[in-house]
XYZ file of C-alpha atoms in Angstrom:
264
model
C 55.770 15.402 4.961
C 53.395 15.991 2.058
C 50.269 14.074 2.209
C 49.292 11.723 -0.756
C 45.647 11.987 -1.791
C 43.449 9.687 -3.683
C 40.212 10.652 -5.627
C 37.865 7.578 -5.804
C 35.103 7.993 -8.001
C 32.105 5.972 -9.562
C 32.259 6.416 -13.399
C 28.830 4.759 -13.671
C 26.976 7.649 -11.858
C 25.660 10.719 -13.294
C 27.814 13.983 -12.847
C 30.643 12.117 -11.449
C 33.022 13.346 -14.169
C 31.918 16.849 -13.605
C 32.715 16.644 -9.922
C 35.929 14.773 -10.519
C 37.271 17.645 -12.910
C 36.290 20.377 -10.202
C 38.019 18.458 -7.505
C 41.110 17.877 -9.584
C 41.316 21.728 -10.247
C 41.073 22.435 -6.668
C 43.687 19.911 -5.630
C 46.040 21.053 -8.339
C 45.742 24.685 -7.018
C 46.734 23.398 -3.470
C 49.735 21.821 -5.139
C 49.291 18.360 -3.729
C 49.929 14.798 -4.902
C 46.933 12.936 -5.802
C 45.820 9.947 -8.040
C 42.415 9.200 -9.583
C 41.065 5.660 -8.793
C 37.985 3.825 -10.152
C 36.019 2.599 -7.176
C 36.257 -0.929 -8.651
C 40.114 -0.678 -8.701
C 41.063 0.794 -5.538
C 44.643 0.783 -4.271
C 46.329 1.463 -0.919
C 49.202 3.707 0.025
C 47.351 7.200 0.476
C 47.070 9.486 3.564
C 43.623 10.743 2.666
C 40.953 9.617 0.060
C 38.033 11.606 -1.400
C 35.198 9.509 -2.512
C 32.864 10.826 -5.189
C 29.366 8.889 -5.455
C 26.505 7.932 -3.465
C 26.325 5.997 -0.167
C 27.091 2.675 -1.960
C 30.375 4.003 -3.359
C 31.370 5.484 -0.025
C 30.621 2.050 1.690
C 32.818 0.276 -0.959
C 35.555 2.619 -0.244
C 35.271 2.501 3.511
C 35.550 -1.106 3.598
C 38.667 -1.166 1.406
C 40.571 1.820 3.159
C 39.546 0.488 6.819
C 42.334 -1.921 6.747
C 44.946 0.599 6.214
C 43.279 3.414 8.517
C 42.959 5.923 5.710
C 40.416 8.559 6.114
C 37.716 8.852 3.661
C 35.672 12.113 2.784
C 32.404 11.616 0.832
C 31.162 13.815 -1.860
C 27.553 13.014 -2.584
C 26.151 12.296 -6.019
C 23.299 10.102 -4.757
C 19.882 10.785 -3.140
C 20.172 10.768 0.601
C 23.886 10.704 1.092
C 24.017 9.916 5.075
C 27.688 9.027 4.682
C 28.819 12.074 2.554
C 29.840 15.466 3.682
C 29.839 17.672 0.598
C 28.275 18.234 -2.783
C 29.484 19.918 -5.936
C 27.761 23.071 -4.839
C 29.811 23.412 -1.642
C 32.768 21.549 -2.863
C 35.403 24.464 -2.745
C 34.189 25.499 0.869
C 34.547 21.769 1.962
C 38.202 21.805 0.515
C 39.070 24.743 2.194
C 38.037 23.283 5.607
C 39.798 19.966 4.890
C 43.172 21.848 4.025
C 42.848 23.835 7.234
C 42.414 20.864 9.048
C 38.995 21.868 10.230
C 37.564 18.405 10.306
C 37.584 15.264 12.558
C 38.011 11.742 12.026
C 35.307 9.423 13.346
C 36.275 5.764 13.574
C 33.067 3.709 12.944
C 32.536 0.315 13.963
C 32.284 -2.510 11.457
C 30.873 -5.927 11.473
C 32.581 -9.034 10.185
C 31.331 -12.551 9.034
C 32.435 -15.231 6.832
C 35.741 -13.207 6.028
C 33.762 -10.325 5.048
C 33.328 -6.781 6.611
C 30.308 -4.582 6.559
C 29.975 -0.846 7.621
C 26.310 -0.619 7.452
C 24.790 -4.127 7.805
C 24.635 -7.826 7.098
C 21.162 -8.943 5.698
C 20.128 -12.537 5.934
C 17.302 -13.753 3.677
C 15.876 -17.333 2.426
C 17.237 -18.576 -0.833
C 13.958 -18.022 -2.421
C 13.017 -14.251 -2.046
C 9.252 -15.041 -2.615
C 9.049 -17.145 0.406
C 9.090 -16.299 4.171
C 11.827 -17.850 5.867
C 12.306 -19.460 9.267
C 15.533 -18.292 11.357
C 16.809 -19.087 14.836
C 18.806 -16.292 16.662
C 21.485 -17.072 19.128
C 23.542 -14.410 21.226
C 26.797 -15.605 22.641
C 25.860 -19.105 22.071
C 22.527 -18.819 23.934
C 19.296 -19.372 22.170
C 17.113 -16.222 22.131
C 14.209 -16.853 19.692
C 12.792 -17.914 16.263
C 11.653 -15.624 13.542
C 9.343 -16.376 10.757
C 10.147 -13.452 8.663
C 11.181 -12.129 5.234
C 14.741 -11.801 6.687
C 17.025 -10.425 9.379
C 19.210 -7.269 9.572
C 22.305 -7.128 11.728
C 23.324 -3.500 11.762
C 25.809 -1.168 13.117
C 25.062 2.315 14.418
C 26.221 3.718 11.047
C 23.722 1.354 9.325
C 20.966 2.022 11.635
C 19.864 4.886 9.213
C 19.843 2.450 6.314
C 17.811 -0.634 5.674
C 17.224 -1.220 9.451
C 15.563 2.135 9.879
C 13.290 1.283 6.714
C 12.408 -1.997 8.548
C 11.238 -0.270 11.588
C 14.518 -0.510 13.622
C 15.833 2.252 16.015
C 18.141 4.952 14.908
C 21.481 4.793 16.938
C 24.040 7.582 17.238
C 27.417 6.654 15.570
C 29.270 6.516 18.946
C 27.045 4.123 20.574
C 28.637 0.902 21.280
C 25.749 -1.433 20.122
C 24.481 -3.635 17.248
C 20.798 -3.900 16.233
C 18.905 -6.943 15.112
C 15.956 -6.095 13.123
C 13.521 -8.602 11.501
C 12.193 -7.950 8.082
C 8.463 -8.107 7.971
C 8.019 -10.631 10.746
C 4.748 -12.738 10.845
C 4.208 -12.085 14.517
C 3.657 -8.942 16.430
C 5.805 -10.228 19.270
C 8.865 -10.106 16.928
C 10.698 -6.873 17.954
C 14.088 -5.218 17.156
C 16.670 -5.903 19.721
C 19.771 -3.741 20.529
C 22.711 -5.698 21.997
C 26.436 -4.841 23.051
C 28.939 -4.503 20.451
C 30.913 -7.192 22.150
C 28.261 -9.775 21.681
C 28.526 -12.649 19.194
C 25.338 -12.954 16.964
C 24.487 -16.346 15.308
C 21.887 -16.867 12.679
C 20.757 -20.268 11.453
C 17.876 -21.414 9.175
C 15.738 -23.755 11.257
C 15.210 -26.194 8.316
C 19.000 -26.110 7.643
C 18.110 -24.857 4.077
C 20.501 -22.559 1.908
C 20.170 -18.977 2.461
C 21.627 -15.673 1.154
C 23.653 -13.171 3.056
C 24.556 -9.696 1.798
C 27.231 -7.395 3.316
C 26.307 -3.682 2.770
C 23.990 -4.895 0.049
C 26.953 -5.288 -2.111
C 28.713 -8.520 -1.324
C 26.377 -11.480 -1.617
C 26.937 -15.142 -0.775
C 25.196 -18.274 0.149
C 25.436 -20.393 3.100
C 23.780 -23.659 4.407
C 25.322 -23.406 7.879
C 25.103 -21.044 10.914
C 26.359 -17.433 10.252
C 28.354 -15.894 13.027
C 28.508 -12.053 13.130
C 30.715 -9.929 15.431
C 32.506 -6.663 15.641
C 35.178 -6.406 13.019
C 38.841 -5.830 14.018
C 38.890 -2.918 11.507
C 37.127 0.384 11.766
C 36.039 2.774 8.914
C 37.656 6.303 9.305
C 35.317 8.926 8.069
C 36.511 12.426 7.688
C 33.660 14.687 8.966
C 33.323 18.500 8.650
C 33.295 20.187 12.098
C 29.823 21.768 11.434
C 28.178 18.707 10.066
C 27.025 16.897 13.401
C 24.936 13.647 13.309
C 21.686 15.459 14.334
C 21.942 18.151 11.643
C 22.360 15.435 9.125
C 19.191 13.669 10.245
C 17.345 16.908 10.186
C 18.628 17.704 6.586
C 18.278 14.208 5.144
C 14.879 13.097 6.872
C 13.341 16.504 7.158
C 12.930 16.125 10.949
C 11.367 19.186 12.602
C 9.649 20.579 9.533
C 5.931 20.919 9.127
C 4.307 19.164 6.188
C 3.851 22.512 4.383
C 7.487 23.039 4.331
C 8.596 19.669 2.940
């Protein structure tokens, strides 16, 4: 059976049209069926999706296609591109690997809360961004601690290299079955990041019962004035990864690990 492909692209990003036209030419040369979709108007019914954009574009596509178990392959137009596997410069080589089945599918854990899914993280902050907020943390219904902080990041292993890493949280390998809880700028040195099981149910509530804001992957934002329950999603993102792009080589390349300052 011939596969049906989707090309999802972010028309607002610089060079997206250039990469789109290059990818279309390569797919036409392979004589495969494909449709071009704007990232804001995605559709289901495809066996494989190419996603052109930065990590934000890939996150949006990953959340959408997770329900249909459609593999996605990221082509980076952004800055770091932790979730992408290719760029315009090596696009032809990457396509050859894809069509030779020289890739693997990693099923990445997602989180869910308030009928929303997140591949990277949920971030909870007070309604007034200029004020420090007071939160309480429960795990599996049991009180853990209170945080006086600018916010809290609840992250998947995939998201541990995003906002959580910037806030001082640990980096987790993608296949670790865990969730990280990282306070943002806590007002006490005793408030440390926590790593818990992916089967745990995490509850965040504002101690003063004030309204607070929650963002899923930094893209879906909603307000609450009641406890927020976060747990592992029933869906998983399906990332198509090239065989020679392992997690640690991506860290070295993106974060310049192992290089002396003179070489950076």
